[in-house]
Each structure stands twice: as structure tokens, then as C-alpha cells.
Coordinates of C-alpha atoms in Angstrom, one line a residue:
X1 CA 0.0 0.0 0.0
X2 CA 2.6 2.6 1.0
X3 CA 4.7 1.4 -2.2
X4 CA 1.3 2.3 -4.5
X5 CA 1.2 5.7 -2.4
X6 CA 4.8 6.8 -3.3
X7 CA 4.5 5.5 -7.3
X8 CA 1.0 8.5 -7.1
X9 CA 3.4 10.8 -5.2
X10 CA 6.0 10.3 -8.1
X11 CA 3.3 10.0 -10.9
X12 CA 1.6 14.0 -9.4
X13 CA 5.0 14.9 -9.6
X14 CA 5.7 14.4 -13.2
X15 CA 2.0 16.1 -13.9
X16 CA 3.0 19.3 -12.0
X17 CA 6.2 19.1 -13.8
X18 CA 4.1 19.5 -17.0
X19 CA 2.0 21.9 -15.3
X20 CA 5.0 24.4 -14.6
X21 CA 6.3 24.1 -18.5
X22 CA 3.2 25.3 -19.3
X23 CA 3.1 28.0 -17.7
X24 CA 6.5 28.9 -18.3
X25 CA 6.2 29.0 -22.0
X26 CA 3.3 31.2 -21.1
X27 CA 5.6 33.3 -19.8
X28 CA 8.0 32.9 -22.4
X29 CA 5.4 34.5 -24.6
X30 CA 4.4 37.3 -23.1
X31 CA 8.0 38.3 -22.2
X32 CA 8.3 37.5 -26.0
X33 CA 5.5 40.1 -27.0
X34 CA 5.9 42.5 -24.4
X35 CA 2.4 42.1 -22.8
X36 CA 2.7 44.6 -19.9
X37 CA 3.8 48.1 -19.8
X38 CA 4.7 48.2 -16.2
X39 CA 6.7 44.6 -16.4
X40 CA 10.5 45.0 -18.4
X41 CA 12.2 41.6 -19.8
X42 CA 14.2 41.6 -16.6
X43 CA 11.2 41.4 -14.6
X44 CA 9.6 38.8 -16.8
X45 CA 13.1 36.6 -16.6
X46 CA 12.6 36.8 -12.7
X47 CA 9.3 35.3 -13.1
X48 CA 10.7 32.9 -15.7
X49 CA 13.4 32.1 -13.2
X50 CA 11.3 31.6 -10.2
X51 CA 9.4 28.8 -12.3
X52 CA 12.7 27.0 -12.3
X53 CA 12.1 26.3 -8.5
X54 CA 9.0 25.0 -8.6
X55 CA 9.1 21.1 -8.7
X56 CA 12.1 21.9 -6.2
X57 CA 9.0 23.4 -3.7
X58 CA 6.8 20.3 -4.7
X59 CA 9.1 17.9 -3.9
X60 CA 9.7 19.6 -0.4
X61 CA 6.1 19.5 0.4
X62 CA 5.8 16.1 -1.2
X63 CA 9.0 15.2 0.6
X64 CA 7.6 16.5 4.2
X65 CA 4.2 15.2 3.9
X66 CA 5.4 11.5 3.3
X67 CA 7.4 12.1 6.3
X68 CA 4.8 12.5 8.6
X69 CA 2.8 9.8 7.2
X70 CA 6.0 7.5 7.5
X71 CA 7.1 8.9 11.2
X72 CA 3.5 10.3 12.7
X73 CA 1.2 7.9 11.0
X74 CA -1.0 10.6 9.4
X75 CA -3.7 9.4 6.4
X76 CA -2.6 11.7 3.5
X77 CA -4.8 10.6 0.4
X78 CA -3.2 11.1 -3.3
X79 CA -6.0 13.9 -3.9
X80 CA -5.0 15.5 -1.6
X81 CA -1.6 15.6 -2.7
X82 CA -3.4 16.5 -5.9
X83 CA -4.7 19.5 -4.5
X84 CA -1.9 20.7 -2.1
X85 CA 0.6 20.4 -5.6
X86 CA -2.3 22.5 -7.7
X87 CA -2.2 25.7 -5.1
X88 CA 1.7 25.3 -5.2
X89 CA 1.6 25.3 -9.0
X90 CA -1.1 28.3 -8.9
X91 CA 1.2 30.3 -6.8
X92 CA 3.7 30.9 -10.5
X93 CA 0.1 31.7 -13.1
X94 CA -0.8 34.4 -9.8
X95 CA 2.6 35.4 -10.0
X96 CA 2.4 36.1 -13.5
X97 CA -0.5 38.0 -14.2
X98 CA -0.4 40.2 -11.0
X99 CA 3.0 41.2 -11.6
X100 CA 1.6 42.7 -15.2
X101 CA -1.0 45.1 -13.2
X102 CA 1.1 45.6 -9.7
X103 CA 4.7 45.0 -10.5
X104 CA 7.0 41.8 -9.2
X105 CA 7.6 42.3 -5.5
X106 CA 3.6 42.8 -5.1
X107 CA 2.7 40.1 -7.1
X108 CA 5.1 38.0 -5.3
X109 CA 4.4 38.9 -1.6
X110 CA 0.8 38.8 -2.4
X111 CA 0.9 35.5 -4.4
X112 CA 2.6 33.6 -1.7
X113 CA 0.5 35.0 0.9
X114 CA -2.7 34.1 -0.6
X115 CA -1.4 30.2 -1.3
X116 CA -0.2 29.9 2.2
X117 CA -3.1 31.0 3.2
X118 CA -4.7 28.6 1.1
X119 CA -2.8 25.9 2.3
X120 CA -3.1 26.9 6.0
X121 CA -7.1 26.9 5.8
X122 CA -7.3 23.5 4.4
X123 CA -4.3 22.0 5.8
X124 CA -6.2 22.1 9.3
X125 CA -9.1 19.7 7.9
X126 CA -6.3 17.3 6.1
X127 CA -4.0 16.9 9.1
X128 CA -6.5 17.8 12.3
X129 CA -3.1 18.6 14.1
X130 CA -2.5 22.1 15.0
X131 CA 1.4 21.0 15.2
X132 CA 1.6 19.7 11.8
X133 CA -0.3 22.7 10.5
X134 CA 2.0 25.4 12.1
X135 CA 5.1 22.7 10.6
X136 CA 3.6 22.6 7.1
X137 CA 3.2 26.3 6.8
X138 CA 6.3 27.5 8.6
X139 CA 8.0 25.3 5.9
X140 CA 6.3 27.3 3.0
X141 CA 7.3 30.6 4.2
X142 CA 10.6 29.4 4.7
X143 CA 10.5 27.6 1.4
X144 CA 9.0 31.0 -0.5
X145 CA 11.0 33.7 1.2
X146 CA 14.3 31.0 0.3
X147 CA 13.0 31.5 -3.1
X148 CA 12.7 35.3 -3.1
X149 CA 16.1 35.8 -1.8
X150 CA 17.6 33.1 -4.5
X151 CA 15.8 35.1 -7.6
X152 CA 17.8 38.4 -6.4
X153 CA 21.1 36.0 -6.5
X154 CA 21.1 35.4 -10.2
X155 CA 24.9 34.0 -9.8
X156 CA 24.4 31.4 -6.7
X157 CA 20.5 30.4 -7.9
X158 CA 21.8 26.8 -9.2
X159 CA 24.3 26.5 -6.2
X160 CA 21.6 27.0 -3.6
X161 CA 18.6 25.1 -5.4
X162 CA 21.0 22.2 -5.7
X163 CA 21.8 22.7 -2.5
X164 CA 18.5 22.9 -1.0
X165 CA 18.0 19.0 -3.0
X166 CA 20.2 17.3 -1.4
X167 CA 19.2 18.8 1.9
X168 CA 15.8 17.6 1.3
X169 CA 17.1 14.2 0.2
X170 CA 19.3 13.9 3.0
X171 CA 16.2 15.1 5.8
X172 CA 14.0 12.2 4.1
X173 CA 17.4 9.8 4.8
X174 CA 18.1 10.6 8.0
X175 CA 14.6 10.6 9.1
X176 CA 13.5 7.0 7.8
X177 CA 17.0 5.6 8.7
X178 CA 15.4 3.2 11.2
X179 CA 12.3 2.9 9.3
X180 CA 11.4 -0.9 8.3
X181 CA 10.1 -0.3 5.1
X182 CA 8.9 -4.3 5.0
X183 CA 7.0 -3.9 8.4
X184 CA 5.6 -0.6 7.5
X185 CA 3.7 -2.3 4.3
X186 CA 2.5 -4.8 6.0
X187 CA 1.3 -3.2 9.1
X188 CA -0.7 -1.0 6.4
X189 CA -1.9 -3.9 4.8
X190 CA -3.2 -5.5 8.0
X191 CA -5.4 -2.2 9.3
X192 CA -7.0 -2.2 5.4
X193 CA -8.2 -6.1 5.8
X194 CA -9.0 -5.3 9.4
X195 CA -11.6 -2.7 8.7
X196 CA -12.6 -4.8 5.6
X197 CA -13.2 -7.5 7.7
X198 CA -15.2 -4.8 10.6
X199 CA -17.4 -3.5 7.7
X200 CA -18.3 -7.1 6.4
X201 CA -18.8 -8.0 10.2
X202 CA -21.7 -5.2 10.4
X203 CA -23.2 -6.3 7.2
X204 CA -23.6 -9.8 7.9
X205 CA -25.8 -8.4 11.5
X206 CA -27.4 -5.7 9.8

């Protein structure tokens, strides 16, 4: 069960990937034809840039939420992986067409802010654990305002993002180190025939 859980995780994480070309060829074009007044080419290549770090902030999320599933025995289902990936992708197509009316710092702050937001709100029915809420969204601001300062260091961008993988890769290493993979499956597979068994119980004395 957790191996068909990780092959979705990996599976939404090639469709956002697809998700993010698309809307940086969108952005492409419109740096391309000029489409705002108030945005120049530099600002659009920020944009264009900040789209480059965007399966790098799924794949944190991602990474963290299977973590807790793993470690804290939380019940994350793929849709909502589906859902917590689409506001993470709808941060970059906010991005994009605020910073044509307000300018990129605005569009920015108040793109982040409103997925956070987003996330915060409907994190608290997913989880039900104040804890992992606070977690979860501390993470994100970290994880945005990381971003931010990376698009204003043009030279060090691919240092730090490369960086900031293997820091997530070694976090999801060290913190399933003692984890027995083999157990874990099976102890998952024994509470789904348990409660198939419980609901066939209750059918047979209804």
C-alpha cells in the first residue's frame, strides 16, 4: 500500500512538472511580445526564473508530507496531494499575471500569501493537528522567502537550489534511517483487511 502511495506521489510529480512548462512558456510569450507596460524583460526573466524552483517546492512538500505519514502515521490521500501540488503550482500563473498590473515584489508577496493562506485553511481539515499545521506552513514561508532571496542571486541560484535538494534528500534519509520499510507495508496492509473485515462484520448483522 505505501509502495502504490509513493509510485501516485512520483506519478503528481511528473504532472506538475508538466503543469509548470506550461506556464513557463506562457511566460515565455508574453516576455516575448511584451504584454505589460509596467513589467521590463528583466522582470519577466525573474518570473521565468522563479518557475525553475518550482518542482524543487513540490518535492519539499511532497518530501515532508510523506514524512509525517512515515514517522506520525498521518492518512494523507493522493487527492490530496493532488490539491496541495495544484495551489503550489497556482502560486507561478498568480505570479504572472499580478505582476503585469502591480509590479513583481507585489505580485510576489501577495501570491505567496494568498497560497499559504490557502494551504493553512485547508491543511487544518487534512492533518487535524495544529502541530503539523504550524510545521507545514512554517516550511512554506521558509521555502517562498528562500525563493525570493535566490531570484535576487542570479549568480548562486543553481548553487543554492542544488543545495537545498540534497538537503531535502538527505532530511527524508536521515529521518526514515530506522524505518522498516517491510513492516511498514504490512502493518498498512493488515489495518485495510481489518476494517474490511469490521465492515463485512456489520453487514452480515445488519
Amino acid at each position: 500500500m505505501m509502495a502504490n502511495k509513493l509510485w501516485s506521489i512520483l506519478g503528481l510529480c511528473v504532472v506538475f512538472s508538466i503543469v509548470l512548462m506550461f506556464i513557463h512558456s506562457l511566460a515565455v510569450q508574453r516576455d516575448y511580445y511584451h504584454s505589460s507596460a509596467l513589467l521590463g524583460s528583466l522582470d519577466y526573466q525573474m518570473i521565468i526564473r522563479s518557475m525553475k524552483y518550482g518542482m524543487v517546492l513540490v518535492i519539499m512538500v511532497f518530501s515532508a508530507f510523506f514524512l509525517s505519514e512515515v514517522l506520525q502515521d498521518w492518512r494523507i490521500h493522493p487527492m490530496q496531494y493532488l490539491l496541495v501540488g495544484s495551489a503550489l503550482s497556482m502560486f507561478y500563473l498568480l505570479l504572472l499575471s499580478f505582476a503585469e498590473h502591480i509590479g513583481f515584489v507585489a505580485a510576489y508577496v501577495l501570491g505567496a500569501a494568498a497560497c499559504i493562506g490557502l494551504l493553512w485553511w485547508y491543511l487544518q481539515f487534512v492533518l487535524a493537528n495544529w502541530q503539523g499545521v504550524n510545521l507545514m506552513v512554517g516550511l512554506l514561508c521558509l521555502a517562498y522567502g528562500t525563493m525570493f532571496v535566490l531570484l535576487r542571486m542570479q549568480e548562486y541560484n543553481l548553487l543554492v537550489g542544488s543545495c537545498l535538494l540534497f538537503a531535502t534528500l538527505f532530511a527524508v534519509m536521515y529521518c526514515t534511517r530506522h524505518v522498516d520499510w517491510y513492516a511498514l507495508g504490512e502493518k498498512k496492509e493488515r489495518e485495510v483487511n481489518a476494517t474490511k473485515r469490521f465492515r463485512a462484520g456489520r453487514g452480515m448483522i445488519d
